PDB file of C-alpha atoms and ligand atoms in Angstrom:
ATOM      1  CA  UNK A  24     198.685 -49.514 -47.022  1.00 92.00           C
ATOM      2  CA  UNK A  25     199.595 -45.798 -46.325  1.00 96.00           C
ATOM      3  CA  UNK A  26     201.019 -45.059 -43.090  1.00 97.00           C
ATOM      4  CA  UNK A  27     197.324 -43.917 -41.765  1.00 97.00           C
ATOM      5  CA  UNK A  28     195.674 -46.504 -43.053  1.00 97.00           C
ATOM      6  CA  UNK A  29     198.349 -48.848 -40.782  1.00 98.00           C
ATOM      7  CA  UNK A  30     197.843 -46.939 -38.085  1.00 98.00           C
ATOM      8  CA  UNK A  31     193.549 -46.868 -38.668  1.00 98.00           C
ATOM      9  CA  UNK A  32     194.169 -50.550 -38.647  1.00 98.00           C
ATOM     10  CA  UNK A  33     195.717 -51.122 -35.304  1.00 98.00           C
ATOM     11  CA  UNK A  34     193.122 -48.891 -33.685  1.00 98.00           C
ATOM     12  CA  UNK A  35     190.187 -50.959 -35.117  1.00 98.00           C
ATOM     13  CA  UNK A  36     192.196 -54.306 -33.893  1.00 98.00           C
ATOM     14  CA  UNK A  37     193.039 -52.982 -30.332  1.00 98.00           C
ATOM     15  CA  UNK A  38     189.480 -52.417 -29.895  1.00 98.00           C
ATOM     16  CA  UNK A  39     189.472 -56.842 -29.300  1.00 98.00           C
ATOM     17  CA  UNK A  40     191.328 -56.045 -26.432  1.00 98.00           C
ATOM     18  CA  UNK A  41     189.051 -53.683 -24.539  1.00 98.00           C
ATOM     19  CA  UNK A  42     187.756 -55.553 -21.542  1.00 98.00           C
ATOM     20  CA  UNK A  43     183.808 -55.012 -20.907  1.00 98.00           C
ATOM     21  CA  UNK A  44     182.332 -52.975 -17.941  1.00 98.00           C
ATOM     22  CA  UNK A  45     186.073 -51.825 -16.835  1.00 98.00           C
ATOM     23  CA  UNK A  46     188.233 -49.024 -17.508  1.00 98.00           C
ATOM     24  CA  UNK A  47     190.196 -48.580 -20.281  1.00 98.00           C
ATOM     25  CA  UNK A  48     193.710 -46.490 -19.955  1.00 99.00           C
ATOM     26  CA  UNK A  49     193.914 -44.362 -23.167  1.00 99.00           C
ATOM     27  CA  UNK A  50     197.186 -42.805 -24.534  1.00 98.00           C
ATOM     28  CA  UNK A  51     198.081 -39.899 -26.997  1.00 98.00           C
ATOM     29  CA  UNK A  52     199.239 -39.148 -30.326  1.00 98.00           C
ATOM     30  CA  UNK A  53     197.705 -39.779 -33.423  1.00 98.00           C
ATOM     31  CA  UNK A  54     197.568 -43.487 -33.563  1.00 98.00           C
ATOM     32  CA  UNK A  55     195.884 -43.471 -29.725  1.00 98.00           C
ATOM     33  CA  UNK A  56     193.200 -40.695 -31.263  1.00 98.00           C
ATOM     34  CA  UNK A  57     192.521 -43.077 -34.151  1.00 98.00           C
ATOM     35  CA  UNK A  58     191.710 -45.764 -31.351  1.00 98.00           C
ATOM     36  CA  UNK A  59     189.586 -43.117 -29.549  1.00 98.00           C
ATOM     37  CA  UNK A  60     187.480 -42.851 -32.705  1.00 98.00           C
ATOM     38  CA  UNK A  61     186.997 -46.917 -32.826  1.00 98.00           C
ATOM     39  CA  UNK A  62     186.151 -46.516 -28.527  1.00 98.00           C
ATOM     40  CA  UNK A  63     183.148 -43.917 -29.090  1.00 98.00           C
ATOM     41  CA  UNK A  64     181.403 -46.848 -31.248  1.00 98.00           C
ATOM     42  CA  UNK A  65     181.171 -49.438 -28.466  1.00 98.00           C
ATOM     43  CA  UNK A  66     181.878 -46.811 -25.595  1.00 98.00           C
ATOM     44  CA  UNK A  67     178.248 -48.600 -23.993  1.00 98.00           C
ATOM     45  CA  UNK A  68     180.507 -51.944 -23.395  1.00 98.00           C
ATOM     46  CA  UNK A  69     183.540 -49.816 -21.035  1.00 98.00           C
ATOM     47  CA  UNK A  70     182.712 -48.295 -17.440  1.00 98.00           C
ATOM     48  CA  UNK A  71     185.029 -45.164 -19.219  1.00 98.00           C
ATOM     49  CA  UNK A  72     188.342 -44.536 -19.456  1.00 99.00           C
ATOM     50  CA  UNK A  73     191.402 -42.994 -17.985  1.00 98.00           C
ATOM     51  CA  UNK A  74     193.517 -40.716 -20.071  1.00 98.00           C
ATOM     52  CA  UNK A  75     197.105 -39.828 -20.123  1.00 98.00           C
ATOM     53  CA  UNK A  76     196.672 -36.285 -21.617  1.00 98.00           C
ATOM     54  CA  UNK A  77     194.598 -33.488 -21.462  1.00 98.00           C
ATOM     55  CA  UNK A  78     194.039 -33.505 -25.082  1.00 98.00           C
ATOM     56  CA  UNK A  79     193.265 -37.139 -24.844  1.00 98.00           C
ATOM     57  CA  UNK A  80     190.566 -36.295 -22.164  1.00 98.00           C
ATOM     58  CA  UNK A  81     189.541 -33.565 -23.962  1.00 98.00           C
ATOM     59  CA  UNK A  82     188.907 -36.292 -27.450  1.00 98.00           C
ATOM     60  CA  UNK A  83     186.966 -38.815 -25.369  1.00 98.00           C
ATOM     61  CA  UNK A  84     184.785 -36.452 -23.906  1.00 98.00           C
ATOM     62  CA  UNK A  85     183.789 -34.747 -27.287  1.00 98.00           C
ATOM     63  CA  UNK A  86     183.034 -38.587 -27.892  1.00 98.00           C
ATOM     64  CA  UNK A  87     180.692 -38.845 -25.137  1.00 98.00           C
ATOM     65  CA  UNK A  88     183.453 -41.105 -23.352  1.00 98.00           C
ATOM     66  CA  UNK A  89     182.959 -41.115 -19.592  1.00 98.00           C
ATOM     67  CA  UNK A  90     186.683 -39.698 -18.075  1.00 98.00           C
ATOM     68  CA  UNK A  91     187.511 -40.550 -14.476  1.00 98.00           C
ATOM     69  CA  UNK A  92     190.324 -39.163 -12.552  1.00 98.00           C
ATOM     70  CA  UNK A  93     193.370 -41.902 -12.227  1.00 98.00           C
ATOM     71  CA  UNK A  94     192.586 -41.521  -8.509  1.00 98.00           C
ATOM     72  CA  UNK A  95     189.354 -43.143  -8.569  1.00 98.00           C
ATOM     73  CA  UNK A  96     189.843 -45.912 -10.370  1.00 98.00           C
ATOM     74  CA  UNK A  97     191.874 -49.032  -8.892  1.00 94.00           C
ATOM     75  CA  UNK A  98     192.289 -51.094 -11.465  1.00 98.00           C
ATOM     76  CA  UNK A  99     192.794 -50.583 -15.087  1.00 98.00           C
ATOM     77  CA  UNK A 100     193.330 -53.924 -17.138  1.00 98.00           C
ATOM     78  CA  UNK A 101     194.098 -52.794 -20.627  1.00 98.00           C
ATOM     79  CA  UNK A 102     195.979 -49.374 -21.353  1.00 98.00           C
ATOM     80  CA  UNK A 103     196.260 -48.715 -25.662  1.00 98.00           C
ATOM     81  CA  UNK A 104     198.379 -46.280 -26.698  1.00 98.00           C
ATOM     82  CA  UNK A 105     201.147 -45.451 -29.711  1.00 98.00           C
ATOM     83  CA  UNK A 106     204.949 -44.914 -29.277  1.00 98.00           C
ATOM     84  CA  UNK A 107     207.518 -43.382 -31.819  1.00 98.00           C
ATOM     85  CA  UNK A 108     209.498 -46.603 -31.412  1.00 98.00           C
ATOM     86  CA  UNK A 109     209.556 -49.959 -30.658  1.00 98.00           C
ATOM     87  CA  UNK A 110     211.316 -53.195 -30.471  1.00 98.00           C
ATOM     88  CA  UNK A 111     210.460 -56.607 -30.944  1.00 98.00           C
ATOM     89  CA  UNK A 112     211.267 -57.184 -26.885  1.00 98.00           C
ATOM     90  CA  UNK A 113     208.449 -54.402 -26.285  1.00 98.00           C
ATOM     91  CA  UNK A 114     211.032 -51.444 -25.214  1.00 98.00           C
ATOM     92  CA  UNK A 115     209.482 -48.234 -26.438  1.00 98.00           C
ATOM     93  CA  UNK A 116     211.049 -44.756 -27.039  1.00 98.00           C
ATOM     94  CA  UNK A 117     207.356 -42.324 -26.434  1.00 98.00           C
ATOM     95  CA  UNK A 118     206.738 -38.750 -25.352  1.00 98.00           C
ATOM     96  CA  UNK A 119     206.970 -36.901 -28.828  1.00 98.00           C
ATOM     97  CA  UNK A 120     203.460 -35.719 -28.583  1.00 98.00           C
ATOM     98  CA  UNK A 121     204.946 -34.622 -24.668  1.00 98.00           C
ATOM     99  CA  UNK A 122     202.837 -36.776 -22.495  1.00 98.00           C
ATOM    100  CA  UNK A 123     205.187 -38.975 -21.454  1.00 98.00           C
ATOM    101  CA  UNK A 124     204.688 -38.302 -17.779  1.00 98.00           C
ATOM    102  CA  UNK A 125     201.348 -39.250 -17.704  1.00 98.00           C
ATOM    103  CA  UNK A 126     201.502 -41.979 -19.951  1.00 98.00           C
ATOM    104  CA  UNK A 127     203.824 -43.614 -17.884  1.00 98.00           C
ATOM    105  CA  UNK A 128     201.713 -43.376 -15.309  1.00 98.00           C
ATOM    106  CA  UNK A 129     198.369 -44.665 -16.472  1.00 98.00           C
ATOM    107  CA  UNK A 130     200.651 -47.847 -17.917  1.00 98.00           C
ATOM    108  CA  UNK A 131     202.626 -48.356 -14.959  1.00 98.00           C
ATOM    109  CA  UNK A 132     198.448 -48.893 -13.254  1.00 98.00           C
ATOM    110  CA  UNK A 133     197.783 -50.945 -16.303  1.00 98.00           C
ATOM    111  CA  UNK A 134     197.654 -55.049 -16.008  1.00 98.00           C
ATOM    112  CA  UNK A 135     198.335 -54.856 -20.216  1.00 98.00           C
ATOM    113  CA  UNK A 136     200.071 -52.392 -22.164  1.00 98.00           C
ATOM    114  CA  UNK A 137     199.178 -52.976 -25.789  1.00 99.00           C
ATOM    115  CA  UNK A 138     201.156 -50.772 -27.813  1.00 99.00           C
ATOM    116  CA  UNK A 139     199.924 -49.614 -31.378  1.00 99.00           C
ATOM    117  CA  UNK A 140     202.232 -48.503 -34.225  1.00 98.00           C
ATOM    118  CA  UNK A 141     202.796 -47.902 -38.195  1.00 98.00           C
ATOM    119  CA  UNK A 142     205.719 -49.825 -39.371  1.00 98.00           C
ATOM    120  CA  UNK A 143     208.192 -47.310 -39.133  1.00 98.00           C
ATOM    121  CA  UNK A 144     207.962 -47.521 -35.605  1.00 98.00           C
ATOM    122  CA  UNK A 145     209.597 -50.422 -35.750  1.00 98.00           C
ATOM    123  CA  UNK A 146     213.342 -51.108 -35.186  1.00 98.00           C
ATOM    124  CA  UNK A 147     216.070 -53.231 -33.941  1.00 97.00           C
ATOM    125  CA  UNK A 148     217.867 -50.256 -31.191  1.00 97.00           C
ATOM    126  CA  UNK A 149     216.512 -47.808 -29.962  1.00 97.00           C
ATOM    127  CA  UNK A 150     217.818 -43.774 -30.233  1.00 97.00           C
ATOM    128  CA  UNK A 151     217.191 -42.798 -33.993  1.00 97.00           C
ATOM    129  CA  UNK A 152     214.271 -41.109 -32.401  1.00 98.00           C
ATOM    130  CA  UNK A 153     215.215 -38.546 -30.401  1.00 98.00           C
ATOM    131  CA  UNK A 154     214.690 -39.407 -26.353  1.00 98.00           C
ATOM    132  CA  UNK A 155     212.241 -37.088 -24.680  1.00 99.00           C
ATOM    133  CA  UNK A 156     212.673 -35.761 -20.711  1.00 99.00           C
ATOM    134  CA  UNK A 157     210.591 -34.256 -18.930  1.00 99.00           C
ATOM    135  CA  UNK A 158     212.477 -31.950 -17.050  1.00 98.00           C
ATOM    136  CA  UNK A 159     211.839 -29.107 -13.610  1.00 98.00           C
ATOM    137  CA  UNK A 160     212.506 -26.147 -15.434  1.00 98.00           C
ATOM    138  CA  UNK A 161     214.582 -24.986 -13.208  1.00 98.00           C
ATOM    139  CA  UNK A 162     216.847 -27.936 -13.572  1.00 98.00           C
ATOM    140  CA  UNK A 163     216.657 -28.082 -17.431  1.00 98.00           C
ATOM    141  CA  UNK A 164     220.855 -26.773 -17.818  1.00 98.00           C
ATOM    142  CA  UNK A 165     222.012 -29.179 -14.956  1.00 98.00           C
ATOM    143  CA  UNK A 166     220.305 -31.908 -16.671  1.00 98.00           C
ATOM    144  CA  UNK A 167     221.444 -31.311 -20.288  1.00 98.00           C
ATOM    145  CA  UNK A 168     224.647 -31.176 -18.932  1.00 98.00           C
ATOM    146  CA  UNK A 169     224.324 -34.686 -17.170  1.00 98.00           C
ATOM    147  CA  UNK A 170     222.491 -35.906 -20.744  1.00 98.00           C
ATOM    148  CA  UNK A 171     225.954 -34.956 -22.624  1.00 98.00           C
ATOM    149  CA  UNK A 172     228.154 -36.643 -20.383  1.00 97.00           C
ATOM    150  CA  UNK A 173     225.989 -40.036 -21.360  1.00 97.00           C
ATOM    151  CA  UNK A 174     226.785 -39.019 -24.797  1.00 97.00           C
ATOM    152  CA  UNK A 175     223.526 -37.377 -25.338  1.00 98.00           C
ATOM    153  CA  UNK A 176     222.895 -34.270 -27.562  1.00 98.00           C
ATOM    154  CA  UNK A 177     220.013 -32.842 -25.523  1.00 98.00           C
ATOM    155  CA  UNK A 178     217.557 -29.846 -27.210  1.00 98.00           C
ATOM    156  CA  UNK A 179     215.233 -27.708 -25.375  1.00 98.00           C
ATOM    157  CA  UNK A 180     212.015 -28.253 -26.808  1.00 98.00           C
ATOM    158  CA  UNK A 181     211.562 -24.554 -26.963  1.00 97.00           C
ATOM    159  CA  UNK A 182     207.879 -23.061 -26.345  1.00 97.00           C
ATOM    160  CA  UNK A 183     206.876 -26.055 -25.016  1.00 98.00           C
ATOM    161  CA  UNK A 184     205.222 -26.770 -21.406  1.00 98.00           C
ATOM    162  CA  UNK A 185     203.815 -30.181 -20.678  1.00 98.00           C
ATOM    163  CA  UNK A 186     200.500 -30.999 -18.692  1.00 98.00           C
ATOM    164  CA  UNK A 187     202.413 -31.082 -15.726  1.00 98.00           C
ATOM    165  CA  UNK A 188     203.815 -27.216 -16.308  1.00 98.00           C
ATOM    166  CA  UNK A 189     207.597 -28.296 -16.624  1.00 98.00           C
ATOM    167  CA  UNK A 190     209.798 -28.781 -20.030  1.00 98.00           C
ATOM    168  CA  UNK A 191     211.059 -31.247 -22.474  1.00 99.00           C
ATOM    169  CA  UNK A 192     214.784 -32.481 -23.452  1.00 99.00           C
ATOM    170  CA  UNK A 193     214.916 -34.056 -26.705  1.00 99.00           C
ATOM    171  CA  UNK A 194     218.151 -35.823 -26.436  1.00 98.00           C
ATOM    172  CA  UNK A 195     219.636 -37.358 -30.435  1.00 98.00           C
ATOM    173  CA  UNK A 196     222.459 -38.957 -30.777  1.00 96.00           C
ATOM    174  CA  UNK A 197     222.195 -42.472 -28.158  1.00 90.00           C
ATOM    175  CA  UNK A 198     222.318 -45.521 -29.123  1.00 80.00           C
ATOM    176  CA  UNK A 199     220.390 -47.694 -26.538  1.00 96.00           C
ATOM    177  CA  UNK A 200     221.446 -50.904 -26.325  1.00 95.00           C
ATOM    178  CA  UNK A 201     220.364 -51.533 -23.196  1.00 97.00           C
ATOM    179  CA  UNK A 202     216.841 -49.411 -22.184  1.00 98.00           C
ATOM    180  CA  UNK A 203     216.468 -50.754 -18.679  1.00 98.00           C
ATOM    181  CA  UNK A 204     219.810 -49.380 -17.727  1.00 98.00           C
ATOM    182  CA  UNK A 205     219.984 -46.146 -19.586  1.00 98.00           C
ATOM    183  CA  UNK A 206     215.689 -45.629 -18.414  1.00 98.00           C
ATOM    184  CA  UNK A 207     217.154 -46.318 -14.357  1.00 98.00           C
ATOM    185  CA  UNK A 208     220.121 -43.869 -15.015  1.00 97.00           C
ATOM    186  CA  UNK A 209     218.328 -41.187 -16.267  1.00 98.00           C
ATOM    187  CA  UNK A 210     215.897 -41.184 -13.960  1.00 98.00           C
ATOM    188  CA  UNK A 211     218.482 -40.807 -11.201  1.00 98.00           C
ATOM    189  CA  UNK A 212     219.253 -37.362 -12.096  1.00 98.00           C
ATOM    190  CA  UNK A 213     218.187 -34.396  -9.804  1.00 98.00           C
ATOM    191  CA  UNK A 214     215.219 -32.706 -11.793  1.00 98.00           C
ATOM    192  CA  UNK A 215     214.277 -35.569 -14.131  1.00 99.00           C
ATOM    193  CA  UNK A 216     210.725 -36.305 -14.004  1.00 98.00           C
ATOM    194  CA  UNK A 217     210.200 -38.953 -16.530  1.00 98.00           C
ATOM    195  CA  UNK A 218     212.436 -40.454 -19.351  1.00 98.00           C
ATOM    196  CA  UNK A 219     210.944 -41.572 -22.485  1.00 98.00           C
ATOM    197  CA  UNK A 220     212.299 -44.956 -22.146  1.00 98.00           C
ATOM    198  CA  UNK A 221     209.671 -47.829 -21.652  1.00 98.00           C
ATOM    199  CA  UNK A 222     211.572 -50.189 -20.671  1.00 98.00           C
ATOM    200  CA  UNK A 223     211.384 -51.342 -17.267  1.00 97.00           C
ATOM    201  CA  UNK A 224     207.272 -51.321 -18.279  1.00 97.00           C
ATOM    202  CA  UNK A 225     207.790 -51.969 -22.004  1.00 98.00           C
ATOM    203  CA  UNK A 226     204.363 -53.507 -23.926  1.00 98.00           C
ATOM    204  CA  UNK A 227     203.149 -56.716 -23.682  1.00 98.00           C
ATOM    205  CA  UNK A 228     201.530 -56.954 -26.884  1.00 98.00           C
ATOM    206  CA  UNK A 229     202.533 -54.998 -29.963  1.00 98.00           C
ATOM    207  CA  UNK A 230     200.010 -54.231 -32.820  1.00 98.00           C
ATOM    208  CA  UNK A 231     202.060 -53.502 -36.093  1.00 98.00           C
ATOM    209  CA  UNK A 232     200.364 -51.684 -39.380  1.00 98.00           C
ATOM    210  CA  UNK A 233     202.215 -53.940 -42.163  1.00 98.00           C
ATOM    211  CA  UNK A 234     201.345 -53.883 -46.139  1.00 96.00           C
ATOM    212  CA  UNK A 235     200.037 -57.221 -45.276  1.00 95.00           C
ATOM    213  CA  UNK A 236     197.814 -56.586 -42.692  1.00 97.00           C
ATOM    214  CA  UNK A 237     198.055 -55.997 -38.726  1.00 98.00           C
ATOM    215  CA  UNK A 238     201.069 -58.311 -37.490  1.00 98.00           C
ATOM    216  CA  UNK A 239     200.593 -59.358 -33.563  1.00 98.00           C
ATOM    217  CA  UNK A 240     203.846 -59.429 -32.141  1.00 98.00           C
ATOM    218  CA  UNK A 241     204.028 -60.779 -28.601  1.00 97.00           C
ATOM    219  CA  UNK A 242     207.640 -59.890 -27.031  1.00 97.00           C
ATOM    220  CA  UNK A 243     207.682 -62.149 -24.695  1.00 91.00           C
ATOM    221  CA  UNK A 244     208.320 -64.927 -26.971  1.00 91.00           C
ATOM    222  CA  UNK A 245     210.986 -63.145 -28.542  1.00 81.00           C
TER     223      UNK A 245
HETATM  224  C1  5RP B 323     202.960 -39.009 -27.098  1.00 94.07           C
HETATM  225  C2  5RP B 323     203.439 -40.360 -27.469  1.00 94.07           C
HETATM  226  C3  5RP B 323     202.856 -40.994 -28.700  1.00 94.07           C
HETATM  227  O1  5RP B 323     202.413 -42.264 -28.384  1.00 94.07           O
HETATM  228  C4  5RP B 323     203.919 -41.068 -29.747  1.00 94.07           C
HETATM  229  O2  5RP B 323     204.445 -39.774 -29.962  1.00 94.07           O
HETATM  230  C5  5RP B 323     203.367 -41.644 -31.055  1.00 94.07           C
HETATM  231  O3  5RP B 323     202.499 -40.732 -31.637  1.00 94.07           O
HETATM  232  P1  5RP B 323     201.812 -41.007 -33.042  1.00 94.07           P
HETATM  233  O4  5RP B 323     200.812 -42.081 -32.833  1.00 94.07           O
HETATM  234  O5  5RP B 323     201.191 -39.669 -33.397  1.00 94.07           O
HETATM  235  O6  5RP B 323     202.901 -41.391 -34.006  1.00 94.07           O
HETATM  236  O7  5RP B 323     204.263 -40.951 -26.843  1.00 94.07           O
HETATM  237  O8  5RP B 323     203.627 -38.510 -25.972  1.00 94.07           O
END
């Protein structure tokens, strides 16, 4: 299977997942858009969903999907989205697309985070990818400059403003051996509004694209 075929295969399997007459948290990306395109054919079974980008939003509604405001909604019990990578323990590097903020949001309200990837997106440490922050911009040299002394190589994603109006570090050159840790410490710093770590609220189910097929891989028996 190609790469988007994998990833067209996840979406149509996360689609078991959606619970009936209850919101669904939706992420971004181009895996999360492919599951967007499986939601609009049984969008009749879901109350609607909650998304964690405007350009998410703005995909469901063009679907017909019902959108409701985070705010309004108390309970979300599945949230599907992609990440750019993942272990086998369910500790996710995300925020390429830049919606990390939000994402971590909608699956910090979620009761399951079911993560859907390609098999690249696979590996045994995280850091090859480079580690998005969202940063104030004000505080975007301050925090760089905290980044390096962690051994990061932080670049300014230049001409880049998320949802929220603030920037994005991409920070190359970590190996994370331990997520939870590095995810608490850098959200310590002064001006840090989200890491790209998932680790503290990794997934609890991971849908992998394979040659062979969709492999379920459930990291809490790992
Ligand atoms: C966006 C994300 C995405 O989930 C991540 O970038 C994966 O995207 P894709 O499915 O296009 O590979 O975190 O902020």
């Amino acid at each position: 299977m190609t790469q988007d075929e994998q990833k067209r295969a996840v979406a149509r399997e996360a689609i078991k997942h959606v619970v009936n007459d209850a919101w669904i948290g939706v992420g971004s990306g181009s895996t999360a858009n492919l599951f967007i395109d499986e939601l609009a054919k049984i969008k009749g079974r879901i109350k609607g969903a909650v998304a964690s980008s405007v350009k998410t939003a703005d995909r469901l509604k063009t679907h017909g999907i019902y959108v409701e405001d985070l705010n309004n909604v108390d309970d979300v019990p599945v949230y599907i989205d992609g990440a750019d990578e993942v272990t086998e323990h369910g500790a996710m590097i995300k925020g390429g697309g830049g919606a990390l903020t939000r994402e971590k949001i909608v699956a910090a309200v979620a009761r399951k985070f079911v993560c859907i990837v390609d098999q690249s997106k696979l590996v045994d440490v995280l850091g090859n990818f480079p580690l998005p922050v969202e940063v104030i911009p004000l505080a975007r040299s301050y925090v760089a400059r905290e980044l390096v002394k962690l051994g990061g190589h932080p670049a300014w994603r230049m001409g880049f403003t998320t949802d929220n109006g603030n920037v994005v570090l991409d920070v190359s050159g970590l190996s994370i051996v331990d997520p939870v840790a590095l995810e608490s410490t850098i959200n310590q710093i002064a001006g840090v509004i989200t890491v790209g770590l998932f680790a503290r609220r990794g997934a609890d189910i991971i849908l992998l694209g394979t040659d062979a097929g969709v492999r379920v891989i459930d990291p809490r028996k790992r």
